[in-house]
Amino acid sequence: MGKGRLEAFSDGVIAIIITIMVLELKVPRGSRLADLGPVVPVLLSYVLSFVYVGIYWNNHHHMLHAVQKVNGPILWANLHLLFWLSLVPFVTAWMGENRFAAMPVAIYGSVMFMAGFAYFILSRMLIAHHGRDSALAIALGKDYKGRTSLVLYVMGIILSFTHSWTALGLYVLVAIMWFIPDRRIENALAESRA
Amino acid sequence: MGKGRLEAFSDGVIAIIITIMVLELKVPRGSRLADLGPVVPVLLSYVLSFVYVGIYWNNHHHMLHAVQKVNGPILWANLHLLFWLSLVPFVTAWMGENRFAAMPVAIYGSVMFMAGFAYFILSRMLIAHHGRDSALAIALGKDYKGRTSLVLYVMGIILSFTHSWTALGLYVLVAIMWFIPDRRIENALAESRA
Amino acid sequence: MGKGRLEAFSDGVIAIIITIMVLELKVPRGSRLADLGPVVPVLLSYVLSFVYVGIYWNNHHHMLHAVQKVNGPILWANLHLLFWLSLVPFVTAWMGENRFAAMPVAIYGSVMFMAGFAYFILSRMLIAHHGRDSALAIALGKDYKGRTSLVLYVMGIILSFTHSWTALGLYVLVAIMWFIPDRRIENALAESRA
Amino acid sequence: MGKGRLEAFSDGVIAIIITIMVLELKVPRGSRLADLGPVVPVLLSYVLSFVYVGIYWNNHHHMLHAVQKVNGPILWANLHLLFWLSLVPFVTAWMGENRFAAMPVAIYGSVMFMAGFAYFILSRMLIAHHGRDSALAIALGKDYKGRTSLVLYVMGIILSFTHSWTALGLYVLVAIMWFIPDRRIENALAESRA
């Protein structure tokens, strides 16, 4: 089974998610700068999610680039990932409209955790399908970055009830961690295998 | 007439349907966990529809993979299928917001029945266009799975007025039936033809 | 300049238009069949527009299939067409929610007239770019169907103020005219040129 | 890293932005022509933004056509551009619903300025990646048009507080400037380099 259909469909869904998210920015009634006030936290929430979804698009495309074939279960593992990403617009709006209150921050982190977990499952299934000596298996290695992300999400979810801004800071940290291409780690991993 | 345009357009529409469905999840005003309460049945309804549309994408793509050519009537049979799928976000939200009440469950099943029926028509037209000895005709066979789905939908629609949760269970059963690739039946069908 | 980008972008926009239109179907609050009452005219309106946009997708793709190259002005003639098509969800909802009242029916017809006119301009510009002996010029001929559509729209717009259902009937007539592939006329046109 | 994925994703997002913008046109309750009154400024605002996004699609595609390769930072520069474009539906609706009041006009101009600036950054990064002798570097030259646009936006933003219609006129001027292909300037630039 070719991977082309999976790539095109995933790219389409991710492009739609990143774009319809903006529909959650409700247009205020008044025309003064102050009327934009309630929109600001939703906008900040939107920026964070935009970067997240951008990172997912980026990495998803990279991962599938290193892949030659897919099968039925992989199609569903991919739809599982898209499902959690599809909830991002909802939790983004809920978190923003409640100005980063405890529970919305925790739920936002939970959806991000599930998306990260779904991505992890997908990557493991792709490796299992291509073998431990495949380019993908070598590129991902032990996937410290993926595992660290999941741990940071869990820490953020727990912290959100007492220190919601610290929790948010951890989510931002995950985004930065993926945003900056960490060549040092990649090289280290490459050498450890050489 | 090539099939490429049909595939790309269908994939695009299905990707949009599966994604905009999430816009029906209305963001609650409050920030407590209890405020998410009314969203839960809509979310469950969303999960079911997400799996359904995912199955349609999967099977639609498979079916068209086995096809070489299309014609005008097939284009319209395909648009007929997309029409019923386009109503899925509407009935998903109606069913979820009314916590799986009788009539919404019946209407949900009716739209699913019509989508299943439209898919059946499309498959028969594709077989008629390619001949009874075509790869598609052999792959689909008598299409017991498609026919069983339609019967289960009708049973669900009738039951929804008295036992709406049983009706819903039948819809879930159809989803599971398609979700799990039943190789035993496929092989049996293949042998019965050999 | 290649036509691939124009085709892909137009297909994308048309796929989004035909799908987001369903977001105008507002989910009713109650769960009885009677609660669906106000949705019925919007649904009928939606069916008509779905068929219309489906016809545009079909014909647009056909027309561009017969084309080898595009230029800057053609890109804008195409965006002009997409602009009027993008207004279809709005006028569809307005017409449906007002149960086919005079003014919404007139405005619906006006948007359809403008889309038809934009399509006519686009076809003429494509012919001018490819020459009077091109496959496209021969295929379109004098475009009686396109011209008749525009006349029927104008008649519908005028009639809408006194006989809004007759006006609507004329719009449906245009849809049927395009829906049924009229091979007799095509052959007649082909012979008249032979 | 190939540019195909970047092109397809950007085209998808831009197609979605230009289309979902119409969802901000709120369907009026009444069925008289006068009921469309409040929609008119939103429609005018929509027309301007439709042309703007159309221009971006056009130029973005042109620019990437002259490009052979991309890298990580370029992917993010592109997402940065898409981010500002994704805010266009929001500011379009806010400006239209407030009938081109001072602050919305200023914010609209600011988003347009940022989109123009993001486009400028993207073009410079593409040139840096391909070298000063690349086809892209020669085609863009000193990018007087891009720089002039940014200056006009800043003038518009400042003017919006005292003469909001003049500010709007400047935004329209930028659109016209890009809409009309200015071959004279292009030739002049080409000669100055020859």
CSV table of C-alpha atoms in Angstrom, one decimal, chain C residues 1 5-6 8-9 12-14 16-17 20-21 23-24 72-73 75-76 78-80 82-84 86-90 93-95 97-98 101-104 107, chain D residues 11-12 14-20 22-23 25-33 35-36 39 43 46-47 50-52 54-55 57-59 61-62 178-179 183:
chain,number,residue,atom,x,y,z
C,1,MET,CA,2.7,29.5,-17.3
C,5,ARG,CA,-1.5,25.4,-10.1
C,6,LEU,CA,-4.8,26.9,-11.3
C,8,ALA,CA,-5.3,22.5,-7.9
C,9,PHE,CA,-6.2,25.8,-6.3
C,12,GLY,CA,-9.4,23.1,-3.4
C,13,VAL,CA,-11.6,26.3,-3.2
C,14,ILE,CA,-14.6,24.5,-4.8
C,16,ILE,CA,-14.2,23.9,0.6
C,17,ILE,CA,-17.2,25.9,-0.7
C,20,ILE,CA,-18.5,24.5,4.5
C,21,MET,CA,-22.0,25.3,3.1
C,23,LEU,CA,-22.2,24.8,8.4
C,24,GLU,CA,-25.1,27.1,7.6
C,72,GLY,CA,-2.0,36.5,-15.6
C,73,PRO,CA,-5.4,37.9,-16.7
C,75,LEU,CA,-5.7,33.7,-13.3
C,76,TRP,CA,-7.8,36.7,-12.3
C,78,ASN,CA,-10.6,32.4,-12.5
C,79,LEU,CA,-10.4,34.2,-9.1
C,80,HIS,CA,-13.4,36.3,-10.2
C,82,LEU,CA,-14.3,31.7,-7.4
C,83,PHE,CA,-15.3,34.9,-5.7
C,84,TRP,CA,-19.0,34.6,-6.9
C,86,SER,CA,-17.7,31.8,-2.6
C,87,LEU,CA,-20.9,33.8,-2.0
C,88,VAL,CA,-23.0,30.8,-2.7
C,89,PRO,CA,-23.0,29.5,1.0
C,90,PHE,CA,-24.2,33.0,2.1
C,93,ALA,CA,-28.5,30.2,3.8
C,94,TRP,CA,-30.4,33.5,3.3
C,95,MET,CA,-32.8,32.0,0.8
C,97,GLU,CA,-33.8,30.6,6.2
C,98,ASN,CA,-36.4,33.0,4.7
C,101,ALA,CA,-39.0,34.8,0.0
C,102,ALA,CA,-38.9,37.2,-3.0
C,103,MET,CA,-35.7,39.2,-2.3
C,104,PRO,CA,-33.4,36.3,-1.3
C,107,ILE,CA,-30.2,37.8,-4.8
D,11,ASP,CA,-1.7,26.5,-1.4
D,12,GLY,CA,-4.1,24.5,0.8
D,14,ILE,CA,-4.4,29.9,1.4
D,15,ALA,CA,-7.4,28.2,-0.4
D,16,ILE,CA,-9.0,27.6,3.0
D,17,ILE,CA,-8.4,31.2,4.2
D,18,ILE,CA,-9.9,32.8,1.1
D,19,THR,CA,-12.9,30.5,1.4
D,20,ILE,CA,-13.7,30.4,5.1
D,22,VAL,CA,-17.1,34.1,3.7
D,23,LEU,CA,-18.3,32.5,6.9
D,25,LEU,CA,-20.7,37.2,6.4
D,26,LYS,CA,-23.5,36.7,8.9
D,27,VAL,CA,-26.8,35.8,7.3
D,28,PRO,CA,-29.4,38.5,8.2
D,29,ARG,CA,-32.7,37.5,9.8
D,30,GLY,CA,-35.1,39.5,7.6
D,31,SER,CA,-35.8,38.9,3.9
D,32,ARG,CA,-35.9,42.5,2.6
D,33,LEU,CA,-33.2,44.2,0.7
D,35,ASP,CA,-31.8,43.6,5.8
D,36,LEU,CA,-28.7,43.2,3.7
D,39,VAL,CA,-23.8,43.0,5.3
D,43,LEU,CA,-18.9,42.4,1.8
D,46,TYR,CA,-14.4,40.8,2.1
D,47,VAL,CA,-13.9,41.9,-1.6
D,50,PHE,CA,-10.3,38.3,-1.3
D,51,VAL,CA,-8.2,40.3,-3.8
D,52,TYR,CA,-5.3,40.6,-1.3
D,54,GLY,CA,-5.6,36.2,-4.2
D,55,ILE,CA,-2.5,38.4,-4.9
D,57,TRP,CA,-1.5,33.2,-3.6
D,58,ASN,CA,-0.4,34.4,-7.0
D,59,ASN,CA,2.9,35.9,-5.9
D,61,HIS,CA,3.3,30.6,-6.1
D,62,HIS,CA,5.4,32.6,-8.6
D,178,TRP,CA,0.1,44.4,-7.2
D,179,PHE,CA,-2.9,43.6,-9.3
D,183,ARG,CA,6.1,45.4,-16.8
